[in-house]
Each structure stands twice: as C-alpha cells, then as structure tokens.
Coordinates of C-alpha atoms in Angstrom, one line a residue:
Chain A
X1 CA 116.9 119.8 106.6
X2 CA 115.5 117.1 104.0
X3 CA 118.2 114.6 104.7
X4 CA 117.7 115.1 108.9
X5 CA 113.5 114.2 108.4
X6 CA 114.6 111.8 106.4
X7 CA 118.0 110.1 108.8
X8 CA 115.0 110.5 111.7
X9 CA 112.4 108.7 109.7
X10 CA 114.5 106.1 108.5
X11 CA 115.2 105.4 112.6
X12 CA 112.3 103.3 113.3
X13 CA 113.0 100.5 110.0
X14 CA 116.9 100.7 111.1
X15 CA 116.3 99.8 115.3
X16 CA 113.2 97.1 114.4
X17 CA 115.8 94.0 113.1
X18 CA 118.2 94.5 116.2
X19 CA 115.5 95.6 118.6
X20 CA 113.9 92.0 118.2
X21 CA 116.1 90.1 118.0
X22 CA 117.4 91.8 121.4
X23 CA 113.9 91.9 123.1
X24 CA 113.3 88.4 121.8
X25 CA 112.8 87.1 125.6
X26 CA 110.0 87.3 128.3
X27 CA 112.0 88.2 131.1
X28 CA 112.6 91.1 132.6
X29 CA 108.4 91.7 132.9
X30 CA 108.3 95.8 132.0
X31 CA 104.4 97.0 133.3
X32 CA 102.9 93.4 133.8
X33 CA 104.5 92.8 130.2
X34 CA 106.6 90.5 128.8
X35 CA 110.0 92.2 127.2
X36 CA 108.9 91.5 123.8
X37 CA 105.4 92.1 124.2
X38 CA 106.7 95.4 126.0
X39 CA 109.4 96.5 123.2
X40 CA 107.1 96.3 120.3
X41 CA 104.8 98.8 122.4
X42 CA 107.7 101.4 123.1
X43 CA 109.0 100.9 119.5
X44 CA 105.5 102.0 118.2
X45 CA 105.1 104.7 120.5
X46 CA 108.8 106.0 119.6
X47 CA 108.0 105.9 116.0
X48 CA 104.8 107.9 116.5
X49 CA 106.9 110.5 118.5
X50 CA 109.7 110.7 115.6
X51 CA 107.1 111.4 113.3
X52 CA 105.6 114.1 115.3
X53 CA 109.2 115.5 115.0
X54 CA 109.6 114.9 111.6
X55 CA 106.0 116.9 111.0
X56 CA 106.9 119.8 113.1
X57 CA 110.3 120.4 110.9
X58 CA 108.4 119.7 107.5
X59 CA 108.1 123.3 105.8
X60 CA 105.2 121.9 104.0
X61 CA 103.0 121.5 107.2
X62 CA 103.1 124.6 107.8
X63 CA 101.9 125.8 104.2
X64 CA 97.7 126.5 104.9
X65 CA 95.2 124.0 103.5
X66 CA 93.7 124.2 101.0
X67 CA 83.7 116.7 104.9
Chain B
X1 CA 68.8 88.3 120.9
X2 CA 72.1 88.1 120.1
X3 CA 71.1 87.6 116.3
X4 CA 68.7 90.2 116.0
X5 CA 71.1 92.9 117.8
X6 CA 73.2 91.9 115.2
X7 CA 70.5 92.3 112.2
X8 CA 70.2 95.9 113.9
X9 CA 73.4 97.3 113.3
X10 CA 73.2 96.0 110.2
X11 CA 69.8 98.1 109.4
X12 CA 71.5 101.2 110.8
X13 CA 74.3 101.0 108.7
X14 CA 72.2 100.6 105.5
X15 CA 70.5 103.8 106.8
X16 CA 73.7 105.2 107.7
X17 CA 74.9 104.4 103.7
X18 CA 71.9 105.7 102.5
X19 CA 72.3 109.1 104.9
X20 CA 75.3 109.9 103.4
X21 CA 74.3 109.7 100.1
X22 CA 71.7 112.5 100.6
X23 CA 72.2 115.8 98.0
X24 CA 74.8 114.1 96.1
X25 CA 75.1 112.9 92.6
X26 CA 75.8 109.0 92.5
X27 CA 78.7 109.3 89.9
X28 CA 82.0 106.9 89.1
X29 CA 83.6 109.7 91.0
X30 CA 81.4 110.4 93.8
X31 CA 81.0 106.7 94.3
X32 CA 84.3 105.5 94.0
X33 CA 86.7 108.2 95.6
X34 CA 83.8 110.5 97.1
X35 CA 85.0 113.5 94.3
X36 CA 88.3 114.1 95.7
X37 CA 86.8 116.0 98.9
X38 CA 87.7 114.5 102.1
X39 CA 89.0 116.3 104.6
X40 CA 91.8 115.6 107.4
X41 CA 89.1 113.8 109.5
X42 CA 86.8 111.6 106.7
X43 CA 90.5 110.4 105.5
X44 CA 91.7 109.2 109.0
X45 CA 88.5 107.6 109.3
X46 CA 89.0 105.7 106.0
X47 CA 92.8 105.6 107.1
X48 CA 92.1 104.3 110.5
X49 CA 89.2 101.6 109.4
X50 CA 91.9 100.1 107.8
X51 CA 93.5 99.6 110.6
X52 CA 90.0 98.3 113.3
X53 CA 88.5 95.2 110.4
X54 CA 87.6 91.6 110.8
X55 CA 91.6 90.9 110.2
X56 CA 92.4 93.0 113.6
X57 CA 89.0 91.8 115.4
X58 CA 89.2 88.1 114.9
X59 CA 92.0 87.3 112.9
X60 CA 94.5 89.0 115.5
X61 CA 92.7 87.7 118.5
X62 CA 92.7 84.4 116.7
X63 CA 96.2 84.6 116.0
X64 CA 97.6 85.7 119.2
X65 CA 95.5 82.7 120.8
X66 CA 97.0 80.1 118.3
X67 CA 100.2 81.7 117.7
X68 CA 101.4 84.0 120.4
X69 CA 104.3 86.2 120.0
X70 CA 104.2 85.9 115.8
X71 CA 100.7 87.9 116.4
X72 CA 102.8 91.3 117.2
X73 CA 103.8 91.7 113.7
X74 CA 100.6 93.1 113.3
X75 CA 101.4 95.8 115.3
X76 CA 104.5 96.3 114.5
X77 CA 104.1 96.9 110.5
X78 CA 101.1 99.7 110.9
X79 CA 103.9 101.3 112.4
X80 CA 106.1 101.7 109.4
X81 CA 103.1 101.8 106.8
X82 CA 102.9 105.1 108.3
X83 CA 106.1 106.4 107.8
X84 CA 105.9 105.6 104.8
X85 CA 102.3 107.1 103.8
X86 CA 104.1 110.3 105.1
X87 CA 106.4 110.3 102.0
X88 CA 104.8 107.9 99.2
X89 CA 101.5 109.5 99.4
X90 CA 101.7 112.8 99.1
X91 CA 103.2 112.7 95.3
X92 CA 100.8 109.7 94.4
X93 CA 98.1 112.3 95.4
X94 CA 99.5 115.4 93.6
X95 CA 99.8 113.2 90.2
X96 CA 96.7 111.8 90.6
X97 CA 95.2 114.9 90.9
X98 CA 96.9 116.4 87.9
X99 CA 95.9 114.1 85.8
X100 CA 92.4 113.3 87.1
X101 CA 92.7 109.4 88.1
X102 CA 90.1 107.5 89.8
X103 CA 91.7 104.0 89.9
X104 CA 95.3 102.4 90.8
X105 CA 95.0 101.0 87.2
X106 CA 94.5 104.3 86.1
X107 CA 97.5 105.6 87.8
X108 CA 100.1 103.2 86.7
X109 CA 98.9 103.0 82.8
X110 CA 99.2 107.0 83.2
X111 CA 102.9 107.2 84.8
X112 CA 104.1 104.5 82.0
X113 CA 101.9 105.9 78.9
X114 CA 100.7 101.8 78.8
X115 CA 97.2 100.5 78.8
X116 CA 98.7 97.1 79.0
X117 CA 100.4 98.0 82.0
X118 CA 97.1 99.4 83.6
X119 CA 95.2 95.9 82.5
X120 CA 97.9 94.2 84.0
X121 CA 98.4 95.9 87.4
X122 CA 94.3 96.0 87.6
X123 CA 94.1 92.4 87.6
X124 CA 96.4 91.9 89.6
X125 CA 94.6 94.3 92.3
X126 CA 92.1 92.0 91.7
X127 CA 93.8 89.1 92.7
X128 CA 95.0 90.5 95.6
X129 CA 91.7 92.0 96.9
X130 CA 89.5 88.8 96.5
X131 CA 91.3 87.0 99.2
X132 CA 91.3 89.9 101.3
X133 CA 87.4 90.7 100.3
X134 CA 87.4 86.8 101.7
X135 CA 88.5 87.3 104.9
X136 CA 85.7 89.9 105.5
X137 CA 82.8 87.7 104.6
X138 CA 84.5 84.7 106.4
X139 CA 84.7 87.1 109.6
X140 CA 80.9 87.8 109.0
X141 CA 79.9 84.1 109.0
X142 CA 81.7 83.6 111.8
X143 CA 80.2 85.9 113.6
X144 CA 76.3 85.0 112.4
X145 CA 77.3 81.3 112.9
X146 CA 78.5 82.0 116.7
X147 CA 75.4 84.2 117.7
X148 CA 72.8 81.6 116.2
X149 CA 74.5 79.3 119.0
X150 CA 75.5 76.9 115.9
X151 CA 71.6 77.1 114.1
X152 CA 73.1 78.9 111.1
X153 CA 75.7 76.9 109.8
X154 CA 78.8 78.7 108.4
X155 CA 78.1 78.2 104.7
X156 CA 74.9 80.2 105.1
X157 CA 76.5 82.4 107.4
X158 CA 78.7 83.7 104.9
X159 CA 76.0 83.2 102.0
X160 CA 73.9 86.1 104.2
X161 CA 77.0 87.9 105.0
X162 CA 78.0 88.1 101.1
X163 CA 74.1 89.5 100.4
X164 CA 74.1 91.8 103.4
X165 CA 77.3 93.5 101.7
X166 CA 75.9 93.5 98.4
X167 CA 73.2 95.5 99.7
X168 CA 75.1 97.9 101.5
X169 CA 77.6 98.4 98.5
X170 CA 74.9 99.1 95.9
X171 CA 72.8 101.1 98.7
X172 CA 75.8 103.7 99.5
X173 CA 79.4 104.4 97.8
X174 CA 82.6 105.4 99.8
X175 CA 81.3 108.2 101.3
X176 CA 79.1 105.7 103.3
X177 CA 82.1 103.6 104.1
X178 CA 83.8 106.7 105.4
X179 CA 80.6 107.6 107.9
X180 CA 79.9 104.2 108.9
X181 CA 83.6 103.5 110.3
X182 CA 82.8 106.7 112.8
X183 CA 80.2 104.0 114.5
X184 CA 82.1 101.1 113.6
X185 CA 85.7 102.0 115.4
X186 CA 83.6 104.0 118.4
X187 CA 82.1 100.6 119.0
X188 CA 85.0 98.2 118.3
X189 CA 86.7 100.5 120.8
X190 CA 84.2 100.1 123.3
X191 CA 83.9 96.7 122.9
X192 CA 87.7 96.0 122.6
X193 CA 88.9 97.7 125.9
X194 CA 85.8 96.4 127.2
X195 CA 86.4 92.8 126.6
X196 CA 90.5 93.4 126.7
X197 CA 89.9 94.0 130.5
X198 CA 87.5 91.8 131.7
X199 CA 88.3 88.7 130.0
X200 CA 92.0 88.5 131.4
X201 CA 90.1 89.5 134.6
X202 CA 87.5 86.9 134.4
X203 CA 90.0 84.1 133.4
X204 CA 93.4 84.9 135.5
X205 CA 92.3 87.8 137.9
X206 CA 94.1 90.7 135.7
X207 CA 96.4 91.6 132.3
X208 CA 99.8 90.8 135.1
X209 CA 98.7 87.8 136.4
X210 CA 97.4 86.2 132.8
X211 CA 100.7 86.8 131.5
X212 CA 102.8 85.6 134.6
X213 CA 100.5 82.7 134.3
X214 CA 100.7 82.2 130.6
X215 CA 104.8 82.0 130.5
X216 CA 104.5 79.4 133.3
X217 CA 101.6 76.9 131.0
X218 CA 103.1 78.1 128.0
X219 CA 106.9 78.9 128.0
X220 CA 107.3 79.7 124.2
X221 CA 103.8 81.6 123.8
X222 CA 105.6 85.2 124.4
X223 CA 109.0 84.2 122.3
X224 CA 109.7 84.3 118.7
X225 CA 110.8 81.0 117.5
X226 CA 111.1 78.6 114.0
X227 CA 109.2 78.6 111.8
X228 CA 107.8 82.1 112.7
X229 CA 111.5 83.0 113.9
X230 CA 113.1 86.2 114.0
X231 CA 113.1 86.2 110.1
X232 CA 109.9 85.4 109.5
X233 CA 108.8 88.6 112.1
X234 CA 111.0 90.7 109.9
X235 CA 110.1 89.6 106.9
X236 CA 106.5 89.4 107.2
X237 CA 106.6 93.0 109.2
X238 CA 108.2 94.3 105.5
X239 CA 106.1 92.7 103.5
X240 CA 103.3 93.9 105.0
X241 CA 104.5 97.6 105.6
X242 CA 105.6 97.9 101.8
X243 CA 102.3 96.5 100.4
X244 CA 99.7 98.8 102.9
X245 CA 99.6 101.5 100.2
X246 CA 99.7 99.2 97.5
X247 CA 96.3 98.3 97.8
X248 CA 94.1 99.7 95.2
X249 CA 91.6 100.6 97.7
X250 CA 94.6 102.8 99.6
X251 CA 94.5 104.2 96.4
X252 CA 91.1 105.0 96.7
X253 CA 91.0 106.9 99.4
X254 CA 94.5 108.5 99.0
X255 CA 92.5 110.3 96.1
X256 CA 90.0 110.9 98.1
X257 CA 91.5 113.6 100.2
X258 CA 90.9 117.2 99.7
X259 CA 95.0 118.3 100.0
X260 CA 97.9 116.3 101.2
X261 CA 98.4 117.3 104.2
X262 CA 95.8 115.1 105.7
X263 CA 98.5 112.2 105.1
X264 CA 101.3 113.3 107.1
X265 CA 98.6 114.9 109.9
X266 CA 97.5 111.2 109.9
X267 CA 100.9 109.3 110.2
X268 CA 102.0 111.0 113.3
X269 CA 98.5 109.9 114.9
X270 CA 97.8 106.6 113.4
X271 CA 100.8 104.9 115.0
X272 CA 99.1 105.7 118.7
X273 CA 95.7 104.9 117.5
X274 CA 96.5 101.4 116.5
X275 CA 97.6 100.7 119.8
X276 CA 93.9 99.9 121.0
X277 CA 94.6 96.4 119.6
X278 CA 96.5 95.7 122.8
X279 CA 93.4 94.6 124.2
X280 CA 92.4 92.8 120.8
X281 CA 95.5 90.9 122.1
X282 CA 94.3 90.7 125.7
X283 CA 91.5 89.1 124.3
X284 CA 93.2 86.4 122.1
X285 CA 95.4 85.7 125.6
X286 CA 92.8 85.4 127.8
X287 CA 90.8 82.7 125.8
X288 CA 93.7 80.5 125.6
X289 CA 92.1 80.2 130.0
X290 CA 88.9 80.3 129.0
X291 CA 88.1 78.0 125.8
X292 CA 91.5 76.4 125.3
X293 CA 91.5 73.5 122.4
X294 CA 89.2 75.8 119.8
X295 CA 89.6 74.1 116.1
X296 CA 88.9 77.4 114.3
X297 CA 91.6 79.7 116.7
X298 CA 89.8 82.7 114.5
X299 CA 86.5 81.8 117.1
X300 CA 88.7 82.7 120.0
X301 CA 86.9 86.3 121.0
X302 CA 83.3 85.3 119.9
X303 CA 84.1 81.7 121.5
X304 CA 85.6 83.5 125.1
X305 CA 82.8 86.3 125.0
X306 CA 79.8 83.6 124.7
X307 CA 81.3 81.5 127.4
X308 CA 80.9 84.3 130.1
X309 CA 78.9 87.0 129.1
X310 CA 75.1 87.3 128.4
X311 CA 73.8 86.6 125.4
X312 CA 73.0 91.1 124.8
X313 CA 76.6 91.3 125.1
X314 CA 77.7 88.8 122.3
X315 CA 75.1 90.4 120.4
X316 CA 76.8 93.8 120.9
X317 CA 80.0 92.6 120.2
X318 CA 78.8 90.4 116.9
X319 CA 77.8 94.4 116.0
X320 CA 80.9 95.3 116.4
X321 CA 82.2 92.3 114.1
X322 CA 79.5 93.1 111.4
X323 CA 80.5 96.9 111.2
X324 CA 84.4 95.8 111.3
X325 CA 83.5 93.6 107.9
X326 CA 81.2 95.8 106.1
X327 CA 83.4 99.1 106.4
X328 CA 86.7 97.6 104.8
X329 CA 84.3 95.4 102.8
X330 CA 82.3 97.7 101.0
X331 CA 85.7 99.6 100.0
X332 CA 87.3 96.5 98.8
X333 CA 83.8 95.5 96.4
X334 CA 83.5 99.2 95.5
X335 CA 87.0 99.4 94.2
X336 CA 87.5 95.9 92.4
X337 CA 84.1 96.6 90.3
X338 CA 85.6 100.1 89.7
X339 CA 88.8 98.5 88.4
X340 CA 87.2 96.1 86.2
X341 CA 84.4 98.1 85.1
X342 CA 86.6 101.4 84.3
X343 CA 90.2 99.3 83.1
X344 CA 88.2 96.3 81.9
X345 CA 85.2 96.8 80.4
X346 CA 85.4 100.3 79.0
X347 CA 88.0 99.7 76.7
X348 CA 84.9 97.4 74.7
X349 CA 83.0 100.0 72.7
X350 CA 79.5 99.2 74.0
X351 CA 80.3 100.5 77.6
X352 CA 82.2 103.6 76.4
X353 CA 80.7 106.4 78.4
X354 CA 80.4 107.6 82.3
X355 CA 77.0 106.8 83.0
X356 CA 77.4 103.3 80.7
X357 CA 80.6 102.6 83.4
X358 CA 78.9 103.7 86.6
X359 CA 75.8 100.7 85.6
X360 CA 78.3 98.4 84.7
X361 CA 80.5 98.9 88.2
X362 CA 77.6 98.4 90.4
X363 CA 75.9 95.3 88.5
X364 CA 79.7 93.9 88.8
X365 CA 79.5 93.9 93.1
X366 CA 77.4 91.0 92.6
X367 CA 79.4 88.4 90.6
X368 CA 82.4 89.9 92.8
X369 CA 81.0 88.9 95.8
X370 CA 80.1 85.8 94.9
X371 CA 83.3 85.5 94.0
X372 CA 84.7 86.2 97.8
X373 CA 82.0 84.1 99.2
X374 CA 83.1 80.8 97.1
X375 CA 86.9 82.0 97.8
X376 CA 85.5 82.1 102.0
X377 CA 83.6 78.7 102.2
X378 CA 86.2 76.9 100.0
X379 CA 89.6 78.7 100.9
X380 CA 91.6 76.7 103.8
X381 CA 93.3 79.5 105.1
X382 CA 92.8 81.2 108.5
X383 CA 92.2 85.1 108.3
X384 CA 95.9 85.9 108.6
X385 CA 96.7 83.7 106.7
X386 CA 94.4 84.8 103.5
X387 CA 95.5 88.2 104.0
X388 CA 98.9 87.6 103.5
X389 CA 98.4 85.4 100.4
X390 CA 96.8 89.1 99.7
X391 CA 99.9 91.2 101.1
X392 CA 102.4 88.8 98.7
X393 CA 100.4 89.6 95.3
X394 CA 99.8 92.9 96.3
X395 CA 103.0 94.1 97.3
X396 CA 104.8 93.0 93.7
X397 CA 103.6 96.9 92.9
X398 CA 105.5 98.7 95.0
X399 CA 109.3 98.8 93.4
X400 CA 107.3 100.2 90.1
X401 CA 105.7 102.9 92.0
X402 CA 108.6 104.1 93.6
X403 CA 111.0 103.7 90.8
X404 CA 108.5 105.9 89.0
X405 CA 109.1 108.6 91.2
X406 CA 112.1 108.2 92.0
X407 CA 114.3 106.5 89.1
X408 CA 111.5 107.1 86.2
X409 CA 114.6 107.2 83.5
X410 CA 116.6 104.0 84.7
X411 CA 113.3 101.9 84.2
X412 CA 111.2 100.8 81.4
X413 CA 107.8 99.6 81.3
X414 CA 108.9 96.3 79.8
X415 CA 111.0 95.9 83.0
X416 CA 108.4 96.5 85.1
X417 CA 105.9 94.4 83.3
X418 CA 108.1 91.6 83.4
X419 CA 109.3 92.3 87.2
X420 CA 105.7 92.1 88.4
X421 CA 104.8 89.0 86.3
X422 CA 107.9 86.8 87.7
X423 CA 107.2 88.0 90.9
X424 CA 103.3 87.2 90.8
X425 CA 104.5 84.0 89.2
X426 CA 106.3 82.7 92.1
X427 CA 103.8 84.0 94.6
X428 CA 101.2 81.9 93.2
X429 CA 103.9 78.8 92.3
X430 CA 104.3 79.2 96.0
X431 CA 100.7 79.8 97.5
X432 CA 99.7 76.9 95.2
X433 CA 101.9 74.0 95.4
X434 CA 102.3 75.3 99.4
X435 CA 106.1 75.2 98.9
X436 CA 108.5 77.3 100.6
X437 CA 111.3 79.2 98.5
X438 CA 113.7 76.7 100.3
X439 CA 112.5 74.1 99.3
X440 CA 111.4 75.1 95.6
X441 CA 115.3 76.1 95.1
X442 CA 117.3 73.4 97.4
X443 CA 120.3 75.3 97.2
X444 CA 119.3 78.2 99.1
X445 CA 120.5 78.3 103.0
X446 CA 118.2 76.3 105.5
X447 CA 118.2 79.7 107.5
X448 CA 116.2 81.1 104.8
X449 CA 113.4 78.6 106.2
X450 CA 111.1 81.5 107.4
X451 CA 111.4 84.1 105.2
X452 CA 107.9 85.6 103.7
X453 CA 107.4 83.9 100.0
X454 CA 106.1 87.1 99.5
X455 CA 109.6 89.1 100.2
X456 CA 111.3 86.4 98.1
X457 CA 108.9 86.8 95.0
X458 CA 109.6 91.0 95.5
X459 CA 113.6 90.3 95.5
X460 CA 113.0 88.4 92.1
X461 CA 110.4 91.1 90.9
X462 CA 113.2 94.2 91.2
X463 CA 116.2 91.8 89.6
X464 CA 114.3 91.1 86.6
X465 CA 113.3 94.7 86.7
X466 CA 116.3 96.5 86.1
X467 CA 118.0 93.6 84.0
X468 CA 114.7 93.9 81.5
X469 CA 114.9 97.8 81.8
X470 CA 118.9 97.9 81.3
X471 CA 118.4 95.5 78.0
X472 CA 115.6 97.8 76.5
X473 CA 116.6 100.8 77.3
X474 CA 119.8 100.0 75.4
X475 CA 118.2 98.6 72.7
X476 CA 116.3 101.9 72.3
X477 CA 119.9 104.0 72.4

C-alpha cells in the first residue's frame, strides 16, 4: 500500500519534464489559454487531486489528532 | 491618500502583533516557533503566507511582464514542494519533537552529534535568508516609492520599510506573523482577483482577448525558449521544489505544529490555493498594454494599477504589498536572530542562559535588517532573481537531510560537511563572478547552457558527499 502512495505521488515529478516539453506551444488556445499557460494549470490541479488520493489511502490520516 | 492608507495597515498590523501576543509568555520558544502549538489552520496560514509574499505580488507580476512563459515555474514548483512536505515533514517534526529543537541549526547538529555541523548549516541559513529577507524590504520600498508618486525616493523607501519591520518583529513573535497573514492573504486575494480581472479588461477588453492579442505583439511571450529553455524550466522548477523546506524558517513553523497531520491536510489543499496567482499573472500580462517599456519590470502591478485606478485604490493595493512583506518578513528576521543568537552566540559563556538568548535574539533584528536593507539598495538583482540566489544556497541542505533519514549509516558528517561546502563554494563562485557552469568548465555540453547554477552546485554537493563518507567511513572500519 506504501509503494502505491508512493508510485502515485511520484506521478506528478515523472509527467512535468515530458508534459513541457510537449505543451511547449501556444496553440491550440484551451479556455482563452494558451497550451502552456493551460498545461501548467491542469498539471497543478492533477497533482492536488493525486494527493487527495494519496491522503485518503494514508492509514495515518485516519489515526485522531492529537490555535 | 494612497500613503497614508498604506501607513494604516501598517498600524493595524502592529496592533494585530501586539493582539496576539496577549496572555502569553514572550519566551525563545513562544517567540520563535509559537511553543509547538499550532493547529491545522495557524499552520496553513504560515504554510500558505509562504506562498501570497512580495516574491508572488510583484516579483511574479514583474516577471511574467518581463519574461513571460519562464514566470510559470513559479507555479509549477509549489506544486511539488507539496508533495514533498507530505513525506519530508512529518519525520522532521517527530524528531524535532523528541528531542525538543527550536532551530534548523539545532536539528542538523542533533541528527549528526556535531556542533560544527550546526554552526555550519546555521550560517549558511543565514546566507540564504539575507537575500531573500532583501527581496521583502525591496518589495516594501517599492511600494512606498510608487504611492508617494516618486516624493520618497527608493533608498528611503526601503530605509522606512527596514524600520517599519523592525518594529513589528520586536513588537510581536511568530504567533503574530501567523494572525497577521489571515488579513494579509484575505486582502491580497481581494486585491489579486480584483486587479487580475479588470486590468486585462481595462487594457484588451478581457483575459481571451489579452492573450489572443499578446501572441499576435509578442509571438515568443507564451513559449519557453534559450536561455530560459525547457532546461532551465526544469531545472529551476527542482531547485526550487527541493529547497522550499529547506528554509530555516520552514523549519520554524514545521515545529510549530501541534501533530503532523496538519502537513499532509495541507498539501492536498495548498496546491489549489496557489492557484489565485493566475491573476497575479493576469496582472503582469495586462501591463505589458498598459505601461509597456517599465525599467524596473518588478513596478509592473503598482505601475498598471496607478495608471487607471484612483489613487484609494493604489493605496489599498500598496496595503496589500505592505502585509505581503511584513508576514514572510518578520518570520525570516525572527528566525535568522534565532539562529545566530541560539547556534552563535550561546556557545560564548556570557549569553549562556534562556532569558540571556531571548535579549540577545531580539537586539540582533536590528543589525539584521540593516543588513537586508544595505543587501536591497545595493543588490542588482530583480526579486526573482535575489530569491533564487537564495533557493541555490539554501537548497545545498537537502541531500543531508534526507540521507539522514533515509541512508543515516552510508553517510558521515565529514561527507556532509564537505558536500555542503563545495556546493556553497560554487554557488557563490557562480553568483559572484556571474558565470555560468558552462562556461566556468568549457568542456561541459553547450546544451547545458540553461541549467540552474544552483542544481549544478547540488550534483557536486551529493558526489563529494558519498566519496568523503565512503573514505571515512572506511577509515573508521
């Protein structure tokens, strides 16, 4: 279960050096955005998803907590 | 009016300091990490004022107006900072708790039984931190300088700004800090969707047309390209990413928080939240219509919201500016006095003692700042650009961190002292002779050409690392 929060974690550093260098163009406009403008906001919004993932599988979140 | 709006929010957040300080005992502890009490919310609040600061306000608006594309690093490396506070934090905080730490210095001479080590890495905090503290007060004169209309000139602009932050710092402690980025990253909000929408509005007719306008005037403004290539994003993005926790002040208030739960409830949020600088962006684009040709691109929002709004506005917006600079501010002077006063000082025999420390720490904000203040009026540098001069020093202590977690047997503390102090070595060859790696060391690849000095410096840092720890350990055997 460690290694799965960890391979999904991991996601976001491996798709960033191909992801740019793929969305490194202005066409096709996505939402009145250039492409790279647009991929650096879906990336970001993808990692904050994966992390919500990553949360909801951590046995330690769910352990109660201790201004 | 725009002035003394400005000299307003200042005065309510020297009341708001000295609010927060009510029923609690001013202690090194209290002070500097608030006694290891903060829940989920005060440590996003210290989390996420990282992420709303003079850097993100002016420098990124600046930097998208004079740069384009390269300015979406900034987004991009929050991101993974994130991830990995999710894993790297929660350990730092358990150990750290333990073994009842207050400083990064503290922490490292503690994991590698070394004083020496501690002296070293607290220095170098301090090295890091000054340029960074820099940025702030250069941010504050900028901002003092635009809402005189020109009447204050920058020198004294940052001259008050370094005194106003002295004042807050010595008034409050981190607790403060923590209280006043609830009113400073409310307003920066308001102010940054505010201006991220009407400015493209006012300049192209909307965020769609500014942009379709934009790639027709300037075809290469929305691309990646040499020197600030593909590479250089990557690079840089890294750089930055591995060095956000490295920060002694990240230290701070990661042993702040009550439990560490609050770390991983925060990167899942933290990612989303950062994307409000989309209109700090917006901002920077829109300018480039609406005062193209600035000399200082850093003026770009102050410059764009003088030019068409009224004069109440630029004072609510200088606000804005003034809280975005004191918040991260007042945790960068807190911490470097802490580090030098608790690692520096105290090992002389006449400050031994807590209360002897705590004097010493607060006289020390003053030097300090001065410090910052000469570095802002003197230094050359842009924000971004002073930051990651910052990011390259700093970021030399993150393979001995995580090797000391996760590879505390394979390394020794000779490798690590050496490994930090070739990789500082080079950063500052580098910052100081402003040569690239390419061209200090001819037979490296031209492609090379935009890769972060800082990222270079690290590769060097974990080489001589292992290849001091592999010699001493076997000594030792």
């Amino acid at each position: 279960m460690k290694l799965l929060r960890v391979a999904l974690a991991s996601l976001p550093f491996l798709a960033l050096i191909p992801g740019v260098l793929f969305a490194n163009r202005i066409e096709p406009f996505v939402l009145g955005l250039p492409f790279l403008f647009f991929w650096v906001i879906a990336w970001t919004v993808a990692t904050s998803l994966i992390m919500a993932i990553v949360y909801k599988l951590d046995p330690h979140t769910h352990e109660p907590d201790e201004d | 009016m725009a002035l003394s709006l400005i000299a307003l929010t200042f005065a309510l957040a020297i009341a708001l300091g000295l609010l927060s300080r009510r029923g609690k005992r001013m202690d090194l502890e209290q002070w500097t990490i608030g006694r290891r009490g903060f829940g989920v919310v005060l440590v996003f609040l210290l989390m996420a004022g990282e992420i709303y600061t003079t850097f993100t306000f002016l420098g990124a608006s600046g930097y998208a107006y004079g740069r384009g594309a390269p300015a979406f690093y900034i987004l991009a490396y929050g991101a993974l900072a994130y991830i990995l506070a999710y894993w790297l934090l929660p350990p730092v905080w358990r150990y750290a708790k333990e073994h009842h730490l207050i400083t990064q210095a503290d922490f490292f001479a503690h994991r590698f039984s070394s004083r020496e080590l501690g002296i070293a890495v607290g220095l170098i905090g301090v090295l890091a931190m000054l340029p960074y503290l820099a940025l702030q007060l250069k941010g504050l004169g900028l901002i003092v300088e635009v809402a005189s209309g020109g009447a204050v000139g920058a020198t004294t602009a940052i001259l008050i700004g370094t005194a106003g932050l002295v004042v807050y710092v010595i008034a409050s402690g981190i607790r403060a800090s923590a209280w006043t980025a609830v009113v400073k990253d409310g307003l920066i909000l308001i102010v940054a969707i505010f201006l991220g929408i009407y400015l493209p509005w006012q300049a192209y007719g909307g965020i769609e047309p500014m942009f379709r306008e934009l790639t027709a005037t300037h075809p290469d403004l929305f691309t990646l390209h040499l020197p600030q290539g593909t590479l250089w994003f990557m690079s840089t993005v890294l750089i930055s990413a591995l060095g956000f926790w490295m920060w002694p002040h990240a230290f701070a208030y990661t042993f702040s928080a009550r439990n560490e739960n609050a770390f991983r409830k925060n990167a899942m949020v933290l990612p989303l939240y950062q994307l409000f600088m989309l209109f700090i962006f917006f901002v920077g684009f829109a300018a480039l219509g609406l005062v193209p040709d600035l000399a200082e691109p850093d003026l770009a929002l102050l410059a764009a919201t003088a030019a068409t709004l009224p004069d109440w506005v630029l004072g609510i917006v200088g606000g804005a500016g003034v809280l975005a600079a004191l918040v991260p501010g007042s945790l960068l002077l807190i911490v470097i006095a802490t580090l030098l006063a608790k690692n520096g000082l105290a090992l002389a025999p006449a400050f031994a003692g807590e209360r002897r420390i705590t004097l010493a720490a607060r006289i020390l904000v003053v030097p300090i700042a001065i410090a910052a203040g000469a570095f802002a009026v003197f230094g050359s540098s842009g924000i971004v650009g002073l930051l990651l001069l910052g990011y390259s020093y700093i970021t030399q202590l993150f393979p001995g961190l995580v090797l000391s977690f996760a590879a505390r047997r394979s390394i020794s503390t000779a490798g690590v002292f050496a490994g930090l102090a070739c990789g500082v070595a080079l950063v500052s060859v580098l910052a100081f002779t402003h040569h690239h790696i390419v061209a200090l060391l001819p037979f490296l690849p031209d492609e090379l050409t935009g890769l972060n000095d800082g990222i270079a410096a690290l590769v060097v840092n974990i080489i001589v690392l292992f290849a001091v720890s592999a010699v001493t350990q076997r000594k030792r055997a």
